[in-house]
């Protein structure tokens, strides 16, 4: 009987004590890991939000927070592109790896322009709050200062990225790679020492000329993109003017129809009143409109 009761107790309790302890330990480990992840996420969020004292309720209606998150994302992209560009410059032979260098620099410039555009949007919201403080009384002076600081620090990050992209170390590395390329070509000719010295001078001049031509090519590419943008803007303006002209023509036709109908009404009213004086007819029409407006006000007020 005792063995039967023990069997029933084991069946009612489910798993043996050792298995239960093992499951409890697993649950504890999972709980600790979840808590650690949550605390780490909380710490990251606190660190991100320490720089700006922002009320949680204002973030839903204030466009500043949307622009700010977009600005943070674009600044991170700029720094990633800058790191990739500097890695290509300092860790590869730029005279040989020209396509990767050009593509990396072009992408970096494009992302810098995108970040600058978003920064202008952020600066616009800050300037609006500064110029109309009475309309934005829910934004404290501390928070406004934090927003102004965000604009200045973001501008500094973009300026630093531009400086690093065109720094003297980058220029010297590009020049050195072009010089080494020219020297390698000259060394393959097996000339004497005097000829090699002349060739080294010519190689240095050729390297500077090649680097200058690359810079001119980049400038021309930027100019080409600017011309394309201006052309697209001109096309959009032309389409907008065409639509506005169409609207004006339709309005002119509507005014002509209204004038014709008004002339018919005035003629019929003149026959009814047996007068052709336009001043009298206009006065009568004005009085009728006033009576209709007064009746409307009396009925709905």
Short mmCIF file of C-alpha atoms in Angstrom, two decimals, residues 80-108 164-165 169-170 173-174 177 214:
data_model
loop_
_atom_site.label_atom_id
_atom_site.label_comp_id
_atom_site.label_asym_id
_atom_site.label_seq_id
_atom_site.Cartn_x
_atom_site.Cartn_y
_atom_site.Cartn_z
CA UNK A 80 31.12 54.82 -40.81
CA UNK A 81 31.81 56.04 -44.35
CA UNK A 82 34.66 58.19 -43.11
CA UNK A 83 36.24 55.21 -41.36
CA UNK A 84 35.94 53.11 -44.53
CA UNK A 85 37.42 55.93 -46.63
CA UNK A 86 40.39 56.42 -44.30
CA UNK A 87 40.99 52.68 -44.21
CA UNK A 88 41.18 52.59 -48.00
CA UNK A 89 43.54 55.58 -48.03
CA UNK A 90 45.97 54.40 -45.35
CA UNK A 91 45.85 50.63 -45.83
CA UNK A 92 45.76 50.24 -49.62
CA UNK A 93 47.64 51.55 -52.62
CA UNK A 94 45.37 54.37 -53.76
CA UNK A 95 47.23 54.68 -57.07
CA UNK A 96 46.05 51.16 -57.93
CA UNK A 97 42.79 51.03 -55.97
CA UNK A 98 41.40 54.15 -57.63
CA UNK A 99 37.83 52.96 -58.20
CA UNK A 100 37.24 51.96 -54.57
CA UNK A 101 38.76 55.25 -53.41
CA UNK A 102 36.58 57.30 -55.74
CA UNK A 103 33.37 55.43 -54.84
CA UNK A 104 34.08 55.68 -51.12
CA UNK A 105 34.74 59.41 -51.28
CA UNK A 106 31.67 60.02 -53.43
CA UNK A 107 29.47 58.13 -50.98
CA UNK A 108 30.97 60.02 -48.05
CA UNK A 164 39.51 64.40 -41.99
CA UNK A 165 38.43 63.65 -45.55
CA UNK A 169 47.82 63.17 -44.12
CA UNK A 170 45.31 61.96 -46.71
CA UNK A 173 49.36 59.51 -48.73
CA UNK A 174 47.68 59.97 -52.11
CA UNK A 177 51.15 56.44 -53.76
CA UNK A 214 41.84 63.58 -59.83
#
